[in-house]
PDB file of C-alpha atoms in Angstrom:
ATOM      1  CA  UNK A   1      35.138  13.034   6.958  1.00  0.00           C
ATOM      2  CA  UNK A   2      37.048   9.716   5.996  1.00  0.00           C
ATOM      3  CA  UNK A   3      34.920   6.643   5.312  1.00  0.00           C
ATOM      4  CA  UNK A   4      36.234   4.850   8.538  1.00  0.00           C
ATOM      5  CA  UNK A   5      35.356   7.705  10.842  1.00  0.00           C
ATOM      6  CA  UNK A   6      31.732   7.746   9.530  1.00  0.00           C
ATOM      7  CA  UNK A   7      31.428   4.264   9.768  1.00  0.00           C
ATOM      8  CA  UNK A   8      32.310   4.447  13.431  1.00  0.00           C
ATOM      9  CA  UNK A   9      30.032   7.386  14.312  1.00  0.00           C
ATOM     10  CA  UNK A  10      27.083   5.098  12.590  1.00  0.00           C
ATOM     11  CA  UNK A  11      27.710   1.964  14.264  1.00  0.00           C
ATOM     12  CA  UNK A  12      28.463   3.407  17.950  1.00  0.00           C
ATOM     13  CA  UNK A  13      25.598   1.242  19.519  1.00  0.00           C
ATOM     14  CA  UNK A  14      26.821  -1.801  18.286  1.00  0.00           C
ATOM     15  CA  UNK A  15      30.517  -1.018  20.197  1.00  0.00           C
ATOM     16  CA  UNK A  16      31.662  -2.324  23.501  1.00  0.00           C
ATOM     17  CA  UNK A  17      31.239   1.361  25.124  1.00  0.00           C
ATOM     18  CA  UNK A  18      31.085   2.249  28.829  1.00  0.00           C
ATOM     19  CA  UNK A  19      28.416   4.688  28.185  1.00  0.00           C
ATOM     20  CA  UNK A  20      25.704   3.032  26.364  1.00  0.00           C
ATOM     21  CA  UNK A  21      23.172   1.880  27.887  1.00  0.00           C
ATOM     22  CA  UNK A  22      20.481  -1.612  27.573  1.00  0.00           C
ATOM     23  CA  UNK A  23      17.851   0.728  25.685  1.00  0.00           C
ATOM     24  CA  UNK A  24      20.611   2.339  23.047  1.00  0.00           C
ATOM     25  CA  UNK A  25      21.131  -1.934  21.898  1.00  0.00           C
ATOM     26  CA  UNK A  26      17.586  -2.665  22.096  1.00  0.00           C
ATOM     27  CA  UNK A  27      17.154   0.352  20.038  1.00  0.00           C
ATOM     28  CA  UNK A  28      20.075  -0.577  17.568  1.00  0.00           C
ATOM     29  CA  UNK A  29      18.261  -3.959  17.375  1.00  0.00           C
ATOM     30  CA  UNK A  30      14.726  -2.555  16.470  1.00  0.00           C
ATOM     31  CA  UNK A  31      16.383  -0.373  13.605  1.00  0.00           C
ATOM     32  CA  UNK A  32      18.202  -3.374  12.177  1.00  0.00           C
ATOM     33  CA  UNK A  33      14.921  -5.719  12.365  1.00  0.00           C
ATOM     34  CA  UNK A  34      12.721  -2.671  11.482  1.00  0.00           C
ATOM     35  CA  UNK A  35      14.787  -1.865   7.688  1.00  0.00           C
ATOM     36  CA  UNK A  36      14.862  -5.870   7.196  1.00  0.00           C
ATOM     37  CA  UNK A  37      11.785  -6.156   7.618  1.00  0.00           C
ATOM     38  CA  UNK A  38      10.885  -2.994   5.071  1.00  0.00           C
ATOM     39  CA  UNK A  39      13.767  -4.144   2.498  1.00  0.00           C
ATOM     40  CA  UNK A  40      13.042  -7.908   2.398  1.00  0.00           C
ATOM     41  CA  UNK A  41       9.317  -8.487   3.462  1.00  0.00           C
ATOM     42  CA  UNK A  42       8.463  -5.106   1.147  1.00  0.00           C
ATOM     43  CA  UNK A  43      10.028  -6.442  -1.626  1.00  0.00           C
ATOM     44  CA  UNK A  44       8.392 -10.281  -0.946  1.00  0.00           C
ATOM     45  CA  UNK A  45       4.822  -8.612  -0.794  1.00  0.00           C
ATOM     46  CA  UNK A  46       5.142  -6.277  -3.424  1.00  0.00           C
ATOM     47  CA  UNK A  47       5.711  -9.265  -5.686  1.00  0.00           C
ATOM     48  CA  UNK A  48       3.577 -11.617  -4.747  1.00  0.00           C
ATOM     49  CA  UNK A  49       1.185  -8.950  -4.365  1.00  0.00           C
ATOM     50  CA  UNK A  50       1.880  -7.919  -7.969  1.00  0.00           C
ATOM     51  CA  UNK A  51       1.862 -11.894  -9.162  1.00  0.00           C
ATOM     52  CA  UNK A  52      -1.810 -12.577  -7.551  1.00  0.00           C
ATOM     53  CA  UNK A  53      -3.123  -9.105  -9.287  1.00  0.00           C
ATOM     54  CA  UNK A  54      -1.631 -10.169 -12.817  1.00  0.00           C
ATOM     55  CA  UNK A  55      -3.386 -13.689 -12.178  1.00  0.00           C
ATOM     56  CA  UNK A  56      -6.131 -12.435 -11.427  1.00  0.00           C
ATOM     57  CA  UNK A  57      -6.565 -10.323 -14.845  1.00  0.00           C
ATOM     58  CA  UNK A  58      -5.075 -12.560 -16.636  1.00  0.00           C
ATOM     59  CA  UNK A  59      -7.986 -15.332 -15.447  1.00  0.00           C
ATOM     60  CA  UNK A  60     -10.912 -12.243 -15.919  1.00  0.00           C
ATOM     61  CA  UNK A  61      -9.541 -12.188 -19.969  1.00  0.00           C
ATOM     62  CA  UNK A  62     -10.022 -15.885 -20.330  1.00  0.00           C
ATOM     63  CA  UNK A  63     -13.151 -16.073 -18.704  1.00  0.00           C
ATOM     64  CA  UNK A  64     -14.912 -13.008 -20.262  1.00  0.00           C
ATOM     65  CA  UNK A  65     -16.277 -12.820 -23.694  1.00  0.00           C
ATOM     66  CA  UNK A  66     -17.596 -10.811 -25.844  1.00  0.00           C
ATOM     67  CA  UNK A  67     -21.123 -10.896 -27.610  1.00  0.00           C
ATOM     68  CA  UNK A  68     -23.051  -9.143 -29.961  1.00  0.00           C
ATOM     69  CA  UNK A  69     -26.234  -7.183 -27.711  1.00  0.00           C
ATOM     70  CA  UNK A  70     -29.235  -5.782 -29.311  1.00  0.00           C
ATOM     71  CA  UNK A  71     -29.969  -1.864 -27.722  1.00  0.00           C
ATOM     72  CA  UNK A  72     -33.530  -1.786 -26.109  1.00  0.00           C
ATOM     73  CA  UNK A  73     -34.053   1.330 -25.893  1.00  0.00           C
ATOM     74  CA  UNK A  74     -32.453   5.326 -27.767  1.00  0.00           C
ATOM     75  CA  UNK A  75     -29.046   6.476 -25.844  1.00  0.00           C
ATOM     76  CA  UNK A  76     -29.303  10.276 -26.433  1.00  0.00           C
ATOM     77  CA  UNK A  77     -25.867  12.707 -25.890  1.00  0.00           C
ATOM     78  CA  UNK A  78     -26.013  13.102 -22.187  1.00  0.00           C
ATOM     79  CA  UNK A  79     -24.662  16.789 -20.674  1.00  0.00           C
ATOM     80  CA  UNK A  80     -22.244  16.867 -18.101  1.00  0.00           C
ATOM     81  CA  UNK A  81     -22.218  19.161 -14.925  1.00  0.00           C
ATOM     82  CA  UNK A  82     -19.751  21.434 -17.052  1.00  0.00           C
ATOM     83  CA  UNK A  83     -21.118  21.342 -20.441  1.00  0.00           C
ATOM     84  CA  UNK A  84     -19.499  18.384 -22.099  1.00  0.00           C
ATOM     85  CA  UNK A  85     -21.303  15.564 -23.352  1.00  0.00           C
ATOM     86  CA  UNK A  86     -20.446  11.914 -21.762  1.00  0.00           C
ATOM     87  CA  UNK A  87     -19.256   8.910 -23.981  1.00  0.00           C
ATOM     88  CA  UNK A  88     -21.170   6.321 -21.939  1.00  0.00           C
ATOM     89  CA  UNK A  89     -24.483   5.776 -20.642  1.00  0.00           C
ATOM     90  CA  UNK A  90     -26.038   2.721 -18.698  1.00  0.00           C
ATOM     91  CA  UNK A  91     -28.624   0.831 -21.206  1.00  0.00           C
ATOM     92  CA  UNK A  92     -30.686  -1.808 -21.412  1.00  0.00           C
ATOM     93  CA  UNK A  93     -29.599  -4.742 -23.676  1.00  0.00           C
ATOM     94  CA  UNK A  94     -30.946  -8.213 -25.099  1.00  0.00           C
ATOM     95  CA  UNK A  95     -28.146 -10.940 -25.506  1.00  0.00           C
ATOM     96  CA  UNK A  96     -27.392 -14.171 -26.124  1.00  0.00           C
ATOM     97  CA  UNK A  97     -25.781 -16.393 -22.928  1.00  0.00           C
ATOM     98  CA  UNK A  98     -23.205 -18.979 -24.123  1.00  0.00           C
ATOM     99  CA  UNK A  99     -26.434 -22.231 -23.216  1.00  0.00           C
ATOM    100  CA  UNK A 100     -27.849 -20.491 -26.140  1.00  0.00           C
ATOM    101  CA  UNK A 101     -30.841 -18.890 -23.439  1.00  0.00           C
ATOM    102  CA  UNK A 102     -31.810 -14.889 -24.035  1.00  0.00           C
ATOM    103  CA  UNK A 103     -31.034 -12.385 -21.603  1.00  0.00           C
ATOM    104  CA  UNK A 104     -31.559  -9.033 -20.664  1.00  0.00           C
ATOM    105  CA  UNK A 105     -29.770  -6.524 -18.476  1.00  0.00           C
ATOM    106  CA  UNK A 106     -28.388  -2.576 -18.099  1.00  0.00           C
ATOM    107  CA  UNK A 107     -24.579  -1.910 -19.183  1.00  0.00           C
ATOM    108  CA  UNK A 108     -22.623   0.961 -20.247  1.00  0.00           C
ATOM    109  CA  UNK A 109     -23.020   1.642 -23.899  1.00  0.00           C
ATOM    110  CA  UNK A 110     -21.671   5.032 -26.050  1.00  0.00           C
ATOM    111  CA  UNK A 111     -23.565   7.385 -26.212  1.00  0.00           C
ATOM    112  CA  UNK A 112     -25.826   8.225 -29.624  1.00  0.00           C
ATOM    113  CA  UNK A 113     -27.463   4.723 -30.393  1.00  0.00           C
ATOM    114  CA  UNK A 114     -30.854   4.077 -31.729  1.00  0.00           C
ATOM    115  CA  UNK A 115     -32.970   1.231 -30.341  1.00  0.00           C
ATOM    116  CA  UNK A 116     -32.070  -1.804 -32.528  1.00  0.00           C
ATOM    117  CA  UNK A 117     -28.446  -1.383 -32.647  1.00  0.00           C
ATOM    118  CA  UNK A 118     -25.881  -3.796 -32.064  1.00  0.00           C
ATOM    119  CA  UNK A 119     -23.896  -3.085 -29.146  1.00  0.00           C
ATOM    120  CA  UNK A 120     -20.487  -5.300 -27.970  1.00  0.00           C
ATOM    121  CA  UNK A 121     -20.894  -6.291 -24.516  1.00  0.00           C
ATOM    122  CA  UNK A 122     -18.882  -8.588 -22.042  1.00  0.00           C
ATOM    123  CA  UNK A 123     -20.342 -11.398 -20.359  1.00  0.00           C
ATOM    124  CA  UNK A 124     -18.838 -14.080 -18.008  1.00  0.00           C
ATOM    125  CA  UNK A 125     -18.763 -18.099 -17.834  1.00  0.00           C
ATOM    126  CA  UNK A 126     -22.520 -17.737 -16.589  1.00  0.00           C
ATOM    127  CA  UNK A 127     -23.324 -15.797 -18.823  1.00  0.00           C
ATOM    128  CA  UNK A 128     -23.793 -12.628 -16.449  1.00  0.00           C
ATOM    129  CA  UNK A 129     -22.393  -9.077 -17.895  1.00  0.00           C
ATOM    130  CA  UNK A 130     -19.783  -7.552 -17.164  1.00  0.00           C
ATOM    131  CA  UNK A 131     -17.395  -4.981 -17.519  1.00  0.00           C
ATOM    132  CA  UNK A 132     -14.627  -5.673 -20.323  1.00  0.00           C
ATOM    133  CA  UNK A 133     -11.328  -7.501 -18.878  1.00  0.00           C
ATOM    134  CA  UNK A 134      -8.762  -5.294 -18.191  1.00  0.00           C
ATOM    135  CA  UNK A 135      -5.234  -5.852 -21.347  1.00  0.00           C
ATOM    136  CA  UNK A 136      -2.275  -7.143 -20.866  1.00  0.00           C
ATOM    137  CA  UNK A 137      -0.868  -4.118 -20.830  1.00  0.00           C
ATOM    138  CA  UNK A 138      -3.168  -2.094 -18.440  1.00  0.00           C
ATOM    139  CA  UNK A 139      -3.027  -4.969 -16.338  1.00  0.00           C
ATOM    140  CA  UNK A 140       0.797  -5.168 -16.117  1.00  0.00           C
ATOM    141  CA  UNK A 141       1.037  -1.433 -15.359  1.00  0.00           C
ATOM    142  CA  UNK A 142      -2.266  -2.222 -12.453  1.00  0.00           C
ATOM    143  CA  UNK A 143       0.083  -4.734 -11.362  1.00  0.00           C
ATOM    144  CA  UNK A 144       3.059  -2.952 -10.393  1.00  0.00           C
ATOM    145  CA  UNK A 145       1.067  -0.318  -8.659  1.00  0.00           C
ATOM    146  CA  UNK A 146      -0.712  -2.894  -6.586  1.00  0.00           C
ATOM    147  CA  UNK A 147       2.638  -4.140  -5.871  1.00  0.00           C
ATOM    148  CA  UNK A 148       4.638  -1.471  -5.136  1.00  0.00           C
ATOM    149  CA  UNK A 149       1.245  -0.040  -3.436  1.00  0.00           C
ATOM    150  CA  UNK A 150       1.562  -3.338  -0.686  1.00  0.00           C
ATOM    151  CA  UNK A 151       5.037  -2.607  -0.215  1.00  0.00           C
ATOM    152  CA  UNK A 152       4.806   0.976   0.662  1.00  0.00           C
ATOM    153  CA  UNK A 153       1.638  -0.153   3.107  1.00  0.00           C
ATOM    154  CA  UNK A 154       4.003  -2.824   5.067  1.00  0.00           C
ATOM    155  CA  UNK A 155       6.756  -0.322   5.231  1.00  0.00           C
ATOM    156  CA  UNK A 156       4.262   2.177   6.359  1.00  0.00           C
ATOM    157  CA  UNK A 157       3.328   0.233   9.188  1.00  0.00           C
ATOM    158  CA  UNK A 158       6.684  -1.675   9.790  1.00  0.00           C
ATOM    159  CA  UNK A 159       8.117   2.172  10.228  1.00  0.00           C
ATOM    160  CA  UNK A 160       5.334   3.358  12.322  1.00  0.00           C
ATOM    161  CA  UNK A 161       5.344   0.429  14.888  1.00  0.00           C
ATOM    162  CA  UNK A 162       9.785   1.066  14.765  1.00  0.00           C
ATOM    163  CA  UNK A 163       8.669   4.576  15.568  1.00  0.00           C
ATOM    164  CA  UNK A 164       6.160   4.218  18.528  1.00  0.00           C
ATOM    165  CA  UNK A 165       8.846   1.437  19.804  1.00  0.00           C
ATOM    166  CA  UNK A 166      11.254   3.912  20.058  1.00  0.00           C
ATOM    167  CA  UNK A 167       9.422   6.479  21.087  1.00  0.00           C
ATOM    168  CA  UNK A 168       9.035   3.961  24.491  1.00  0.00           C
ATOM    169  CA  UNK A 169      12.434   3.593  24.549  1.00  0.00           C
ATOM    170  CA  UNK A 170      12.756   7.811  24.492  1.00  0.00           C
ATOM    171  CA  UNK A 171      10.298   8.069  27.374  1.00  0.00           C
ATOM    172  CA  UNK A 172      11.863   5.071  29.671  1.00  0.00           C
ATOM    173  CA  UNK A 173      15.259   7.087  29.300  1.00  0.00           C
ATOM    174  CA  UNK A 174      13.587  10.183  29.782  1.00  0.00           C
ATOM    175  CA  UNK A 175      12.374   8.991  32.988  1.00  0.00           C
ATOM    176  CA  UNK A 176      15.962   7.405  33.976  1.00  0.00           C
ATOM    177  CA  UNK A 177      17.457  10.856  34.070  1.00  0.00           C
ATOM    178  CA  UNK A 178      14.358  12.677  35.988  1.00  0.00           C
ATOM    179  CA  UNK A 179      14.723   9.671  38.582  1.00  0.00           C
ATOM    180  CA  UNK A 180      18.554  10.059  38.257  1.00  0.00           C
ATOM    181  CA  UNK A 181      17.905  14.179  38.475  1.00  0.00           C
ATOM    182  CA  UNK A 182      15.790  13.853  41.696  1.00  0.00           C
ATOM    183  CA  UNK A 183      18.907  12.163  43.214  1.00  0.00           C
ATOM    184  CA  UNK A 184      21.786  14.560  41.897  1.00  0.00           C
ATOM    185  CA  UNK A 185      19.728  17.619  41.720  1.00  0.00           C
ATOM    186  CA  UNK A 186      19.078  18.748  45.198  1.00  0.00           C
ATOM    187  CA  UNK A 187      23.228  18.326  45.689  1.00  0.00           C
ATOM    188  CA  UNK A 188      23.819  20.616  42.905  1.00  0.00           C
ATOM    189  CA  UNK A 189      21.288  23.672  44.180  1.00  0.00           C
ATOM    190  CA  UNK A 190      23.112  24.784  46.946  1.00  0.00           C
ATOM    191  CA  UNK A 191      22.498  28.710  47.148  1.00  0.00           C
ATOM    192  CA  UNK A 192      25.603  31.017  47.870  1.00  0.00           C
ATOM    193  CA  UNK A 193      25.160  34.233  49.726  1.00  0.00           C
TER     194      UNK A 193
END
C-alpha cells in the first residue's frame, strides 16, 4: 500500500467527510489528547519520578553512618524452611550514638557470631539504626525502575480512562442506529406471499 494511501486511511476522522459523524471527531480528539498525554506527561513523571528517588538515596548515604557495635548475645546458623542456612539474623547490639551516649537495639547481623564481637551497623543523624544506604549504583538502577515504573502507571490509567471514554462513545452510537433501526426497520419487513 503506498505511504499516501495509508496515511489517508489513518487520518479519515480528521477529513471534511459527509459520513462522519460528531462522536468519530470527539473520538479522534480523545486519541490525540490520550497518546500526548502518555508520550509527554509519561516521560515528565518518569523523570522527575526517577530524580526525587535518586535524591532521596543519595540524601540516606550522607546521612547514614557506620559504627562499630558490640554483639550481645551468640548468632547460631539458622535453618531455612528448605534446608539452607540463612546469612542474617536479627540481634541485639550495644553502640555508640554520634553525642557520644550508649545505645542498644536489634539489627540484622550474619549469621555465626559469638557474644562480644564487633559487628558494623548503620545508624542515622539521631543516632537511631538503620538499614545500610542503598550505592550509587543500586540506587541508579532503583531509580530508573521507579521511573519508568510511574510512567507505565500514568499511561496505565491515561489508556484506561481513553478506553472507558470510548467505550461511551461506542454505546451512544450504538444506540443512534437502534433509534435510527426502530424508524427504518418496520419499512424494510414487509412479508411477501
Amino acid at each position: 500500500m503506498r505511504r499516501s494511501t495509508y496515511a489517508k486511511k489513518r487520518l479519515w476522522r480528521w477529513r471534511n467527510n459527509p459520513l462522519r459523524r460528531r462522536g468519530d471527531i470527539l473520538e479522534a480528539w480523545i486519541v490525540l489528547v490520550m497518546w500526548t498525554v502518555v508520550t509527554v506527561g509519561g516521560t515528565v513523571t518518569g523523570l522527575v519520578t526517577a530524580h526525587s528517588a535518586s535524591d532521596v538515596f543519595a540524601q540516606q548515604r550522607a546521612e547514614r553512618r557506620s559504627v562499630r557495635a558490640v554483639l550481645l548475645n551468640d548468632v547460631p546458623l539458622g535453618a531455612t524452611a528448605v534446608g539452607g542456612t540463612t546469612d542474617r539474623r536479627t540481634a541485639s547490639v550495644r553502640w555508640t550514638t554520634p553525642d557520644g551516649s550508649t545505645r542498644t537495639g536489634r539489627t540484622l547481623v550474619e549469621t555465626g557470631r559469638r557474644a562480644g564481637s564487633q559487628v558494623t551497623v548503620w545508624q542515622d543523624g539521631q543516632g537511631r539504626l538503620t538499614p545500610a544506604p542503598t550505592g550509587s549504583t543500586e540506587a541508579s538502577i532503583e531509580s530508573g525502575f521507579l521511573g519508568t515504573g510511574a510512567a507505565a502507571a500514568l499511561a496505565g490509567l491515561v489508556i484506561g480512562v481513553g478506553a472507558i471514554a470510548r467505550w461511551r462513545l461506542d454505546q451512544r452510537r450504538i444506540e443512534g442506529w437502534n433509534r435510527e433501526w426502530d424508524l427504518v426497520g418496520p419499512l424494510w419487513s414487509h412479508k411477501t406471499g
